[in-house]
GROMACS .gro file of C-alpha atoms in nm:
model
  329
    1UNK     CA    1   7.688  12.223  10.015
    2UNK     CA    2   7.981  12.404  10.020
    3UNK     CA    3   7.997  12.712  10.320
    4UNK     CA    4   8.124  13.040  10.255
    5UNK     CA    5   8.151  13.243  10.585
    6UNK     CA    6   8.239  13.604  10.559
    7UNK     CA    7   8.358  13.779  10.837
    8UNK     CA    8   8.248  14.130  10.882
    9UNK     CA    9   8.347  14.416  11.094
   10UNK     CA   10   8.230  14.750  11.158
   11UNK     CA   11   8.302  14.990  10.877
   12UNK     CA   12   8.338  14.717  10.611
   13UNK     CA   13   8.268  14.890  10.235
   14UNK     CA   14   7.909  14.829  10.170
   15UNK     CA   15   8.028  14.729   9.830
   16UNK     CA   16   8.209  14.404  10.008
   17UNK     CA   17   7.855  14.282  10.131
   18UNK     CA   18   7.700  14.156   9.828
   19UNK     CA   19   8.002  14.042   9.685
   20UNK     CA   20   8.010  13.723   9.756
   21UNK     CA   21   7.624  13.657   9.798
   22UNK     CA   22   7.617  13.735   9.432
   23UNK     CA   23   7.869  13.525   9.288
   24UNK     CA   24   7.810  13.228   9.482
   25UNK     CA   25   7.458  13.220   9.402
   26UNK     CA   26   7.470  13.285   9.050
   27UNK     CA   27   7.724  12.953   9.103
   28UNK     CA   28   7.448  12.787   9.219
   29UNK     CA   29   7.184  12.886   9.004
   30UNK     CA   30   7.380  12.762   8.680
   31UNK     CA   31   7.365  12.363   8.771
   32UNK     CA   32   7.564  12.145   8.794
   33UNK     CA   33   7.704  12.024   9.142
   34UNK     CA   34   7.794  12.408   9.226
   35UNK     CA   35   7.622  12.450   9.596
   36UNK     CA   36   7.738  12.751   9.797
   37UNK     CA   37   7.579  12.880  10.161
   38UNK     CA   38   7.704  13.232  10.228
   39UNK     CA   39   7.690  13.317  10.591
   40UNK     CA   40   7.781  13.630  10.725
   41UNK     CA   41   7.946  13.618  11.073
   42UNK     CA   42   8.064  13.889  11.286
   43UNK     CA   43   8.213  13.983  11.664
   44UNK     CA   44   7.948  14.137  11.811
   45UNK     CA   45   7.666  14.057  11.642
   46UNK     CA   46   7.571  14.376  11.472
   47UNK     CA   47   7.789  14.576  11.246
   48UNK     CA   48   7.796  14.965  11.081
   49UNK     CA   49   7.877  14.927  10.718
   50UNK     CA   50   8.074  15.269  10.520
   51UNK     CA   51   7.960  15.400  10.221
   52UNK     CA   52   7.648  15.358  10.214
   53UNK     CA   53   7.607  15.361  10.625
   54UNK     CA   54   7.399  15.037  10.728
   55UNK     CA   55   7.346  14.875  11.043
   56UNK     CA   56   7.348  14.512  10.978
   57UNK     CA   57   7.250  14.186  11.257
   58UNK     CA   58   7.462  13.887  11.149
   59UNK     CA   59   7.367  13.552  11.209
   60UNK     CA   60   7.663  13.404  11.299
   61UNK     CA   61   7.950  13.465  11.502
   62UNK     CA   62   8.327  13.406  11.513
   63UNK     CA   63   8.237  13.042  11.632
   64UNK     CA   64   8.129  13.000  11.209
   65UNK     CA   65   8.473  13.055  11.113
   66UNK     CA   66   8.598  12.734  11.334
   67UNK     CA   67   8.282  12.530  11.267
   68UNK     CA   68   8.152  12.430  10.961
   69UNK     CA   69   8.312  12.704  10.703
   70UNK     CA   70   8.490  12.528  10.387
   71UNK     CA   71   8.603  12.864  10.329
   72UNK     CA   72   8.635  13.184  10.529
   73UNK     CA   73   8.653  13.520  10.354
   74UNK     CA   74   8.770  13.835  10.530
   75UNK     CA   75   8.623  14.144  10.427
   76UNK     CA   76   8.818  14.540  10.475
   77UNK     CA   77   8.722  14.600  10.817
   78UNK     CA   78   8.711  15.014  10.926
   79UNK     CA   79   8.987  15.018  11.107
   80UNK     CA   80   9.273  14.764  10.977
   81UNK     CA   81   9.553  14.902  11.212
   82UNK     CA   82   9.307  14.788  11.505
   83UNK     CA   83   9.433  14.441  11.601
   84UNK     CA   84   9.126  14.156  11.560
   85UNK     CA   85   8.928  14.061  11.890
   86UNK     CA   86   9.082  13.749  12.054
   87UNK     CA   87   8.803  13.577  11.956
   88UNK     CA   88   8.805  13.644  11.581
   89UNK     CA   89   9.202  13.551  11.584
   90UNK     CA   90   9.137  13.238  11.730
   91UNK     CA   91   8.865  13.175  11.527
   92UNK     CA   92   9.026  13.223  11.199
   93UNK     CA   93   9.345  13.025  11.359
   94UNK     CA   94   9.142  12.721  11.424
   95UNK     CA   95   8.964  12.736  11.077
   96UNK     CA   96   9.324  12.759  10.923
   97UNK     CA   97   9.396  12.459  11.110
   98UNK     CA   98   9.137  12.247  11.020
   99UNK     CA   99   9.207  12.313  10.627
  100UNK     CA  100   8.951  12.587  10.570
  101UNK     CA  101   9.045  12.784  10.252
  102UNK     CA  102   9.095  13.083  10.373
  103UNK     CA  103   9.075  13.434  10.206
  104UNK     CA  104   9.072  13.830  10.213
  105UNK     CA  105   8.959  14.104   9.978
  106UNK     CA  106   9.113  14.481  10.065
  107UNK     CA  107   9.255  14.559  10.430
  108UNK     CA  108   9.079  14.234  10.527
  109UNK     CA  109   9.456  14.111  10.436
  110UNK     CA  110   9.575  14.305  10.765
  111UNK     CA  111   9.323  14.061  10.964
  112UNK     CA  112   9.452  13.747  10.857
  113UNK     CA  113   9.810  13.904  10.888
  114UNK     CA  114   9.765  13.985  11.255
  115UNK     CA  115   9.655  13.650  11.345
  116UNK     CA  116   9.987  13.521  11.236
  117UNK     CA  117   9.851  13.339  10.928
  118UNK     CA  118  10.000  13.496  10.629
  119UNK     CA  119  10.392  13.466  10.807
  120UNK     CA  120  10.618  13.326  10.526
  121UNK     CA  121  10.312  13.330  10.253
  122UNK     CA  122  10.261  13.553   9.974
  123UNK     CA  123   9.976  13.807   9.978
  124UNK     CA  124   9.843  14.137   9.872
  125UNK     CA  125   9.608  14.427   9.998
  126UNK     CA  126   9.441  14.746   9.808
  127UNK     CA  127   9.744  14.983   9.664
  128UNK     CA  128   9.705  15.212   9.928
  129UNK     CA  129   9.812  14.993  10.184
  130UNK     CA  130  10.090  14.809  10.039
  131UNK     CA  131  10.379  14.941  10.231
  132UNK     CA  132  10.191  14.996  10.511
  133UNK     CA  133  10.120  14.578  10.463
  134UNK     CA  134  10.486  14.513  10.415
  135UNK     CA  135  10.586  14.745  10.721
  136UNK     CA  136  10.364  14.546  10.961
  137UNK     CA  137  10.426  14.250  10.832
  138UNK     CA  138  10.804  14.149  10.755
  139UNK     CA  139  10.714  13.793  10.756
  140UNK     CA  140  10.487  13.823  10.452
  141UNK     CA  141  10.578  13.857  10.111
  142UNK     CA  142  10.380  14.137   9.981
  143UNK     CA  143  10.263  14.103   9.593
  144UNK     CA  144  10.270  14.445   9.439
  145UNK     CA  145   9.857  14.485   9.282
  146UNK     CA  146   9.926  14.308   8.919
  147UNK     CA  147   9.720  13.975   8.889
  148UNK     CA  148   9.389  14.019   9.008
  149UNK     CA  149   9.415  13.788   9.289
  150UNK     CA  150   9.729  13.659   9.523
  151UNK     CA  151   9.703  13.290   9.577
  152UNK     CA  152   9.931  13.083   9.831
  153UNK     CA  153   9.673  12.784   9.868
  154UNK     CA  154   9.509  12.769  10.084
  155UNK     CA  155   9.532  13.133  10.094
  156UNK     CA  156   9.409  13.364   9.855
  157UNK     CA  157   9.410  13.763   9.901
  158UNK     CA  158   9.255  14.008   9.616
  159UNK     CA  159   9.241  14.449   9.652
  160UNK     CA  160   8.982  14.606   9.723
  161UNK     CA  161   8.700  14.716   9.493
  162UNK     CA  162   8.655  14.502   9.253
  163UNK     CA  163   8.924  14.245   9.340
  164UNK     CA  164   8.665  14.066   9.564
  165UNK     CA  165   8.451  13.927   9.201
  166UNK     CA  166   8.756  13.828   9.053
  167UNK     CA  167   8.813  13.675   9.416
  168UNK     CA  168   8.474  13.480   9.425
  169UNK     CA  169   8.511  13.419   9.059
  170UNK     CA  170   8.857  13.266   9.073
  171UNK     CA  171   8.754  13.057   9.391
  172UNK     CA  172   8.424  12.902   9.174
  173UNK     CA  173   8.684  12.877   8.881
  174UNK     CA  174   8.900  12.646   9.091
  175UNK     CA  175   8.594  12.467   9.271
  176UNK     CA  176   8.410  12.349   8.918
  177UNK     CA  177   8.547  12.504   8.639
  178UNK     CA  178   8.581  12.718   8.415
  179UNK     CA  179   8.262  12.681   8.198
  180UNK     CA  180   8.028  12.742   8.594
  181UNK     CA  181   8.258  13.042   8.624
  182UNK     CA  182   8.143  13.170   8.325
  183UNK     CA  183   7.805  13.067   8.343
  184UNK     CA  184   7.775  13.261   8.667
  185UNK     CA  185   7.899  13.595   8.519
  186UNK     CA  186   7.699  13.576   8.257
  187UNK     CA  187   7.423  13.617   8.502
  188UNK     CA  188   7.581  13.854   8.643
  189UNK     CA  189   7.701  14.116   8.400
  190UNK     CA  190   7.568  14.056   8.063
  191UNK     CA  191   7.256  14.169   7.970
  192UNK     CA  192   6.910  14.007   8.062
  193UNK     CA  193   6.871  13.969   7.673
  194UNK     CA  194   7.184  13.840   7.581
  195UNK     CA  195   7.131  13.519   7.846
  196UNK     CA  196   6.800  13.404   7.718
  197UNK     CA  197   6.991  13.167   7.440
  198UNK     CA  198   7.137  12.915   7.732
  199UNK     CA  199   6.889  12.967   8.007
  200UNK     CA  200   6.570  12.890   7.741
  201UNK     CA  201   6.797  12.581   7.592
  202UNK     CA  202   6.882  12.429   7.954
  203UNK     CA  203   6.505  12.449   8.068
  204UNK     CA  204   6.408  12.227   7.723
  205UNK     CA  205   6.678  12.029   7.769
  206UNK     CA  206   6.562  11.931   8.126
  207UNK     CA  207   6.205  11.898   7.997
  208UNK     CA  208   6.312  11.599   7.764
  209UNK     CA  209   6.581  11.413   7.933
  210UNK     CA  210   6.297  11.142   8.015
  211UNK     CA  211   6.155  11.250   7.674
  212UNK     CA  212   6.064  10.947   7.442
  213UNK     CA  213   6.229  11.179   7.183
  214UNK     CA  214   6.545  11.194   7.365
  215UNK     CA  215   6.734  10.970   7.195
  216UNK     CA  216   6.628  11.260   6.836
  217UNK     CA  217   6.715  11.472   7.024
  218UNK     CA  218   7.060  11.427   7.073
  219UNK     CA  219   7.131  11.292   6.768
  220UNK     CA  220   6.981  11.632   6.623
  221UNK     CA  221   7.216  11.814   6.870
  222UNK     CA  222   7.486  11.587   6.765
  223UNK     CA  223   7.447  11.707   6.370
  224UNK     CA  224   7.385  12.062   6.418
  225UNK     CA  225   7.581  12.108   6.075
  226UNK     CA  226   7.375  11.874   5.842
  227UNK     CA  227   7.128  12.031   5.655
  228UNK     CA  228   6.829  11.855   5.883
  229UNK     CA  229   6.485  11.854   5.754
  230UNK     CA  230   6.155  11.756   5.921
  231UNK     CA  231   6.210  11.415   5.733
  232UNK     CA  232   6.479  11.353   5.881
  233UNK     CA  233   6.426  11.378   6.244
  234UNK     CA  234   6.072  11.183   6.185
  235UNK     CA  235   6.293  10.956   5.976
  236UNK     CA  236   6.504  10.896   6.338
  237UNK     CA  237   6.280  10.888   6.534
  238UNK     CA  238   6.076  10.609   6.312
  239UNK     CA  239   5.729  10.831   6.324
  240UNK     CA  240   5.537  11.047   6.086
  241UNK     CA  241   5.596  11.407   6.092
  242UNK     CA  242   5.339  11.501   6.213
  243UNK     CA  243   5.336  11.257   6.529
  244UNK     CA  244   5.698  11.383   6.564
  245UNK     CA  245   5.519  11.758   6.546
  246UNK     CA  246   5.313  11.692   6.799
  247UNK     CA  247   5.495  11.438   7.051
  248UNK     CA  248   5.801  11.771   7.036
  249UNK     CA  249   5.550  12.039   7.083
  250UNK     CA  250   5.398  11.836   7.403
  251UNK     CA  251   5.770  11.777   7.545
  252UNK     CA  252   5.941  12.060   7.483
  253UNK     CA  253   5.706  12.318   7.448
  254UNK     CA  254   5.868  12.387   7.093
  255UNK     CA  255   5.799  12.256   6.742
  256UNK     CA  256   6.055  12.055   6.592
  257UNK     CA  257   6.236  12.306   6.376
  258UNK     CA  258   6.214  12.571   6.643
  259UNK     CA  259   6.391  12.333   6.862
  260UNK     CA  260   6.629  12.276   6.625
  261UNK     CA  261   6.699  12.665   6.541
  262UNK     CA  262   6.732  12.726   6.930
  263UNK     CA  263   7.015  12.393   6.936
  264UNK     CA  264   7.183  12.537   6.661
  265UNK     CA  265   7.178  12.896   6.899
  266UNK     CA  266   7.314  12.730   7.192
  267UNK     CA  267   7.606  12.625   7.036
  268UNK     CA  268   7.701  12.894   6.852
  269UNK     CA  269   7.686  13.130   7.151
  270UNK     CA  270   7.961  12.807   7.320
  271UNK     CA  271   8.175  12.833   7.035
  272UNK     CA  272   8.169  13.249   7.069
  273UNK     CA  273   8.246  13.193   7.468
  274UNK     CA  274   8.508  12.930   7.457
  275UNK     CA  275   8.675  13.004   7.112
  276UNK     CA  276   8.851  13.223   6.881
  277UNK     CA  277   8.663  13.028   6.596
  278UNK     CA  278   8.575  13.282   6.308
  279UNK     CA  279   8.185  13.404   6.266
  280UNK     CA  280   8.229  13.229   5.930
  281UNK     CA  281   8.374  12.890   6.063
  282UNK     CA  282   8.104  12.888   6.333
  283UNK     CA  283   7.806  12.989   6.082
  284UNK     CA  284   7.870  12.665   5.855
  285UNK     CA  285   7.927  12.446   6.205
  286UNK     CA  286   7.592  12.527   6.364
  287UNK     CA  287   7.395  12.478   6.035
  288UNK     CA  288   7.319  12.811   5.967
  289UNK     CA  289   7.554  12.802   5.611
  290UNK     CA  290   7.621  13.165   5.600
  291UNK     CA  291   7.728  13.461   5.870
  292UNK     CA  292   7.449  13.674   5.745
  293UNK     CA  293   7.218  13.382   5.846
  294UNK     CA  294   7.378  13.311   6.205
  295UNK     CA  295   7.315  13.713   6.252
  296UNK     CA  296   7.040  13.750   6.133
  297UNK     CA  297   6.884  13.485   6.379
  298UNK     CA  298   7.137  13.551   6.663
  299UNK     CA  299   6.982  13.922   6.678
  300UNK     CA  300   6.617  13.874   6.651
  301UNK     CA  301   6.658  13.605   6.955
  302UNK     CA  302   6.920  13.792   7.207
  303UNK     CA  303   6.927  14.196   7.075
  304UNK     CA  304   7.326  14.168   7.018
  305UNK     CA  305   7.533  14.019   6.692
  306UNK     CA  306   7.742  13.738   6.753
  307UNK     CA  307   8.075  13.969   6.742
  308UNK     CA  308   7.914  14.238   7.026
  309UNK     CA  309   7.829  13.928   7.237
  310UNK     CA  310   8.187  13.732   7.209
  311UNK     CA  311   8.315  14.088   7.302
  312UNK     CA  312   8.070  14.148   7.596
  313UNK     CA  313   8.123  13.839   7.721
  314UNK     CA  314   8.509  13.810   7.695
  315UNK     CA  315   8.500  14.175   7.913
  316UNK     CA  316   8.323  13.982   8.185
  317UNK     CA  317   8.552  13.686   8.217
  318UNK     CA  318   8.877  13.827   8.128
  319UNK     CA  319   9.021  13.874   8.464
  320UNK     CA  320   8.913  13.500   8.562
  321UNK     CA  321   8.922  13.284   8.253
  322UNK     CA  322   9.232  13.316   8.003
  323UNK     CA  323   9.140  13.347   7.641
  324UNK     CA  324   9.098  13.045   7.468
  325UNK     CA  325   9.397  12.871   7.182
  326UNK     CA  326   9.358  13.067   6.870
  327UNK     CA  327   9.205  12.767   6.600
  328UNK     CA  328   9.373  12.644   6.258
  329UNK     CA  329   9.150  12.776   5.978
   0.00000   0.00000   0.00000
């Protein structure tokens, strides 16, 4: 389990508070060995968010940024000019000390910067505050806002707004790759519809990983491009068809050839993600033999055409995954 403790202060941008909670749970919710805690810690306790005005209890309090925090993430507090309570800077001294990533969205930039943490390191805060940044802090190379994110490991700083997702996103990116990353904003930002391909295929493919037919299965997966018949799984898996019928049906919940449309599904919408491969090119690889086909099928299971999709979903990764290498026709 890896912790994520966010430090809060009073007048921190309500928009800041689910930040994090969001992306590192939709990390967790796509598999794999992503695990994220998010704990919210704060001076005092309670804190008075801005826009819209909250009055939040926090569980935890500057002690969480010393103890037990793999990484600590600074949010804009109301008041950056206001120097950090003794407690927080020692806090977030002793965190940097033990190895704790440490980061910042917005003014929380100006936090870690007062505690003497960002001296010598490069960094960056929301435009506004830039000079103001630079003013303060002579000993800290301020990064005009460019690049999404600033990253001096173990430090990373992002502006405000929207900077903290391409913050969480970027930290997930460099914790298990690219392919979570995307998984988790995909859950985050494309429509409900447009997810049901992967999420429906990773749910079968857990129901038949102990799956006498497992062994079909992935040879089926394995020759998405052949023209496969009912024959020719049954022919695999050395049973009639209609045991095959009915042993898939029982396993995966699907009949053979559904199964095998859904496969071919999956990894067309991994070729849209992760390539530049033409509609065409990825039409004959899947199986489906012509675009109209892969379309036509692609639609009628997630509402969007494989172009719309590969467009939606390139908008939600771009500031976090670079496009992928153009393929030889």
């Amino acid at each position: 389990m890896h912790v994520v403790t966010v430090l809060l202060a009073d007048g921190v941008p309500g928009h800041q508070l689910g930040v994090p909670g969001a992306v590192f749970g939709a990390a967790t919710r796509a598999g794999g060995r992503a695990r994220y805690e998010v704990r919210a810690c704060s001076a005092t306790g309670t804190v008075t968010t801005a826009d819209p005005t909250l009055t939040l209890t926090t569980p935890w309090g500057p002690s969480a940024l010393a103890d037990g925090a793999d990484t600590v993430l600074v949010t804009s507090p109301g008041d950056h000019l206001a120097p950090p309570p003794p407690r927080v800077t020692d806090a977030l001294r002793a965190a940097a000390a033990r190895g704790c990533r440490m980061t910042a969205v917005g003014t929380g930039t100006f936090t870690l910067a007062a505690a003497g943490l960002l001296d010598g390191r490069r960094a960056t805060t929301s435009w506004p505050h830039l000079d103001e940044l630079a003013r303060r802090h002579p000993r800290t190379t301020v990064v005009p806002v460019g690049d999404p994110t600033v990253a001096d490991p173990p430090f990373h700083t992002a502006p405000g707004l929207f900077g903290g997702i391409d913050l969480c996103v970027e930290l997930v990116t460099a914790d298990h790759g690219v392919r979570v990353a995307a998984q988790a904003m995909r859950q985050l930002v494309l429509p409900v519809h447009e997810q049901v391909i992967a999420d429906e295929t990773e749910r079968e493919r857990d129901l038949t990983r102990h799956s006498d037919l497992a062994p079909t299965l992935r040879w089926l997966e394995a020759n998405l491009h052949r023209p496969l018949a009912l024959a020719d799984l049954a022919a695999h898996a050395k049973i009639s068809v209609s045991t095959l019928t009915r042993r898939c049906r029982a396993q995966t919940g699907l009949p053979p050839l559904r199964y095998l449309l859904r496969a071919r599904l999956h990894q067309a919408q991994l070729l849209l993600e992760n390539t530049n491969t033409p509609v065409e090119q990825i039409a004959a690889r899947t199986g489906f033999g012509s675009p109209a086909n892969l379309r036509h099928h692609f639609h009628r299971l997630t509402g969007t055409g494989p172009r719309a999709y590969r467009a939606a979903f390139r908008r939600a990764v771009a500031t976090v995954v670079p496009p992928p290498p153009e393929e030889p026709d």
